[in-house]
Short mmCIF file of C-alpha atoms in Angstrom, two decimals:
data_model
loop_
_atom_site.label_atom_id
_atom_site.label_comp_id
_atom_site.label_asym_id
_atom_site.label_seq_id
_atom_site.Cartn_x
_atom_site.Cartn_y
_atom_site.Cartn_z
CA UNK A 12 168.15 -6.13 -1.76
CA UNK A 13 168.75 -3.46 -4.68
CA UNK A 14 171.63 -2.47 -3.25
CA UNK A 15 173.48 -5.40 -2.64
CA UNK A 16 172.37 -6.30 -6.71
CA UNK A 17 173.84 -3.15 -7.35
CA UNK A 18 176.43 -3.41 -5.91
CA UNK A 19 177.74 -6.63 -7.20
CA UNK A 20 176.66 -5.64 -10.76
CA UNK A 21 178.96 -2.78 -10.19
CA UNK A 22 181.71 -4.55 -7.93
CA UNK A 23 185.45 -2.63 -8.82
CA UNK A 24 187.77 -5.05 -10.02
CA UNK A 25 190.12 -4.53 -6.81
CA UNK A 26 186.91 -5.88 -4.68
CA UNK A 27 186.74 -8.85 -6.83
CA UNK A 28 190.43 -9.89 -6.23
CA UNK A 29 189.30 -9.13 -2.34
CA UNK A 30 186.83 -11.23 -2.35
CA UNK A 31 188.07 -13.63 -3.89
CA UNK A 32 191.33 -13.89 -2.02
CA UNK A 33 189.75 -13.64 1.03
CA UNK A 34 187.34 -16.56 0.88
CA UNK A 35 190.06 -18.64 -0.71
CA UNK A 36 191.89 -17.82 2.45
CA UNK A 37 188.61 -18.09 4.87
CA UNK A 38 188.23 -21.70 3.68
CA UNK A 39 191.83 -22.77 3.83
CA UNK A 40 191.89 -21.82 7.66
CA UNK A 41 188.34 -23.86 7.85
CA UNK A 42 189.85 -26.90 6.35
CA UNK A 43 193.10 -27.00 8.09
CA UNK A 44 191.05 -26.23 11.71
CA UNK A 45 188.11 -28.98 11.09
CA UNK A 46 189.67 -31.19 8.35
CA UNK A 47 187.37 -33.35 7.14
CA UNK A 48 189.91 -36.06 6.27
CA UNK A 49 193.32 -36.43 7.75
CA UNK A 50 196.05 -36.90 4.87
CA UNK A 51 199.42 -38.30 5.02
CA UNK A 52 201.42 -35.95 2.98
CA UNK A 53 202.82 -32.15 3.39
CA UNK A 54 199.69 -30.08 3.47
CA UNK A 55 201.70 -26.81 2.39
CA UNK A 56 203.52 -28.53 -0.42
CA UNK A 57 199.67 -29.30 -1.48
CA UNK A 58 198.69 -26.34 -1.17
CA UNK A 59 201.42 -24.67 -2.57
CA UNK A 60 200.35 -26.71 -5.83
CA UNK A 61 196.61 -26.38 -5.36
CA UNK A 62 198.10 -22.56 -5.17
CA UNK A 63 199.87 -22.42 -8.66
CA UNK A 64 197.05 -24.19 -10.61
CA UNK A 65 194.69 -21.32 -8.86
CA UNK A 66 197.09 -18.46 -10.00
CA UNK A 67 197.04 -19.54 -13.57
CA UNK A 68 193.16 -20.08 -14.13
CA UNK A 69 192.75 -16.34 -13.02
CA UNK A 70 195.29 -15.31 -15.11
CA UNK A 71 194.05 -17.26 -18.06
CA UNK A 72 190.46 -16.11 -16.99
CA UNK A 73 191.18 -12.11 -16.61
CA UNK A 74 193.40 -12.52 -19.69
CA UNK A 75 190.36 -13.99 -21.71
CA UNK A 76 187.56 -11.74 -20.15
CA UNK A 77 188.23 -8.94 -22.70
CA UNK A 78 186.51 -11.75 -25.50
CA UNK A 79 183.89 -11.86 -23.30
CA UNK A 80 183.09 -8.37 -22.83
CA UNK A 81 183.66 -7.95 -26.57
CA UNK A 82 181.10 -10.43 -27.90
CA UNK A 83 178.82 -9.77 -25.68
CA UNK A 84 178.44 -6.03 -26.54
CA UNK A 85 178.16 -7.23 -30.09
CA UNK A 86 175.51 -9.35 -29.58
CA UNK A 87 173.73 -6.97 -27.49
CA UNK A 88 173.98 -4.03 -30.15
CA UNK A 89 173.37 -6.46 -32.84
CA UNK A 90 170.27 -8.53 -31.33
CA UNK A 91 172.05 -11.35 -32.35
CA UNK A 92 171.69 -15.06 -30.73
CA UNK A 93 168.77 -18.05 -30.33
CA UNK A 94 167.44 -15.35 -27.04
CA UNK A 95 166.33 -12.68 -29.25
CA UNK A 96 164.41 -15.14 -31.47
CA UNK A 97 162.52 -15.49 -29.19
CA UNK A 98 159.25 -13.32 -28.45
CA UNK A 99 159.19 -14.07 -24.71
CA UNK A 100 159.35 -12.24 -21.17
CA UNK A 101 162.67 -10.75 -20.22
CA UNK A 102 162.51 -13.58 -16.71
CA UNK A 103 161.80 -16.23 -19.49
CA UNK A 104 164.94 -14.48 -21.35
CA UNK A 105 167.07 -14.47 -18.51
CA UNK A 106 165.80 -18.28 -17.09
CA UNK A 107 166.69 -19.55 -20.68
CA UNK A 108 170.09 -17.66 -21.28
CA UNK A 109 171.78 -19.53 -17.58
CA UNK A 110 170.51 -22.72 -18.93
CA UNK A 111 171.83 -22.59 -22.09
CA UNK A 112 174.93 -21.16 -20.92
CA UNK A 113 175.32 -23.80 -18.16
CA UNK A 114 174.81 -26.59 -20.83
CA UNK A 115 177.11 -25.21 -23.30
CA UNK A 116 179.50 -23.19 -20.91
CA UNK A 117 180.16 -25.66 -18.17
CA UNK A 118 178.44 -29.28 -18.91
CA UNK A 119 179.77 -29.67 -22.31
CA UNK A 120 182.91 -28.36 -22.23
CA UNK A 121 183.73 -30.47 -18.89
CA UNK A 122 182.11 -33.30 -21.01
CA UNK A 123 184.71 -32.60 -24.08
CA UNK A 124 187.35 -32.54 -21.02
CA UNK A 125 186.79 -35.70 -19.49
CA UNK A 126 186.23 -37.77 -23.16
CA UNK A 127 189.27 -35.99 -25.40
CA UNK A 128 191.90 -37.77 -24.76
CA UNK A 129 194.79 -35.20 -24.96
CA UNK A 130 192.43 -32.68 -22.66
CA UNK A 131 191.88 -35.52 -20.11
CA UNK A 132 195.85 -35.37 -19.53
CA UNK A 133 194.88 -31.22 -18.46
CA UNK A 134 192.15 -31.90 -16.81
CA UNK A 135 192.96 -34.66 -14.36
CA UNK A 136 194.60 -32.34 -12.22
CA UNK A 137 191.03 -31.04 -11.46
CA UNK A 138 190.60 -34.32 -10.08
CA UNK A 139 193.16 -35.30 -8.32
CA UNK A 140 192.88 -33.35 -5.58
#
């Protein structure tokens, strides 16, 4: 088990892209084999879409990961953040840090998505499909 930890913690960036690539791919061949629902319009043209929307996020995402990296070092070398107010186990630490990230990083800002109006018109597309 430590080595497969390890080994993700470590993962090269050129395994990443792999990986993610080829389950992308993996499930594509899945769905079009054992569809669960049969659709009326041109699958590839779909796809092609479902395709370019994919591209972007990972381009937007690896373009934005250096502000991730960045403030995260800071706030390690720093001790800054609600975590190290706290005078609790490192599991307790690590239990509390996904949830708050979770709630902040995903459930809120899909929240703000779906009830801004002018992000709504962005975020349908996540939605549509």
């Amino acid at each position: 088990m430590d080595l497969i930890v390890e080994y993700f913690s470590e993962m090269r960036t050129s395994h990443r892209s792999l990986l993610l690539v080829g389950g992308l791919t993996l499930f594509f061949l899945i769905e079009n084999v054992f569809p669960f629902f049969r659709h009326d319009y041109n699958k590839w043209k779909h796809s092609g879409m479902n395709l370019f929307f994919t591209l972007t996020t990972v381009l937007v995402n690896f373009s934005m990961a250096f502000l991730l990296v960045a403030s995260t070092l800071w706030v390690t070398d720093n001790e800054f953040g609600l975590i190290n107010w706290l005078n609790v186990p490192i599991w307790a630490q690590v239990i509390f840090g996904l949830m708050l990230m979770d709630l902040l990083g995903a459930y809120l800002a899909h929240w703000v998505q779906h009830n801004v109006k002018w992000m709504w018109k962005f975020h349908i597309v996540h939605h549509t499909d």
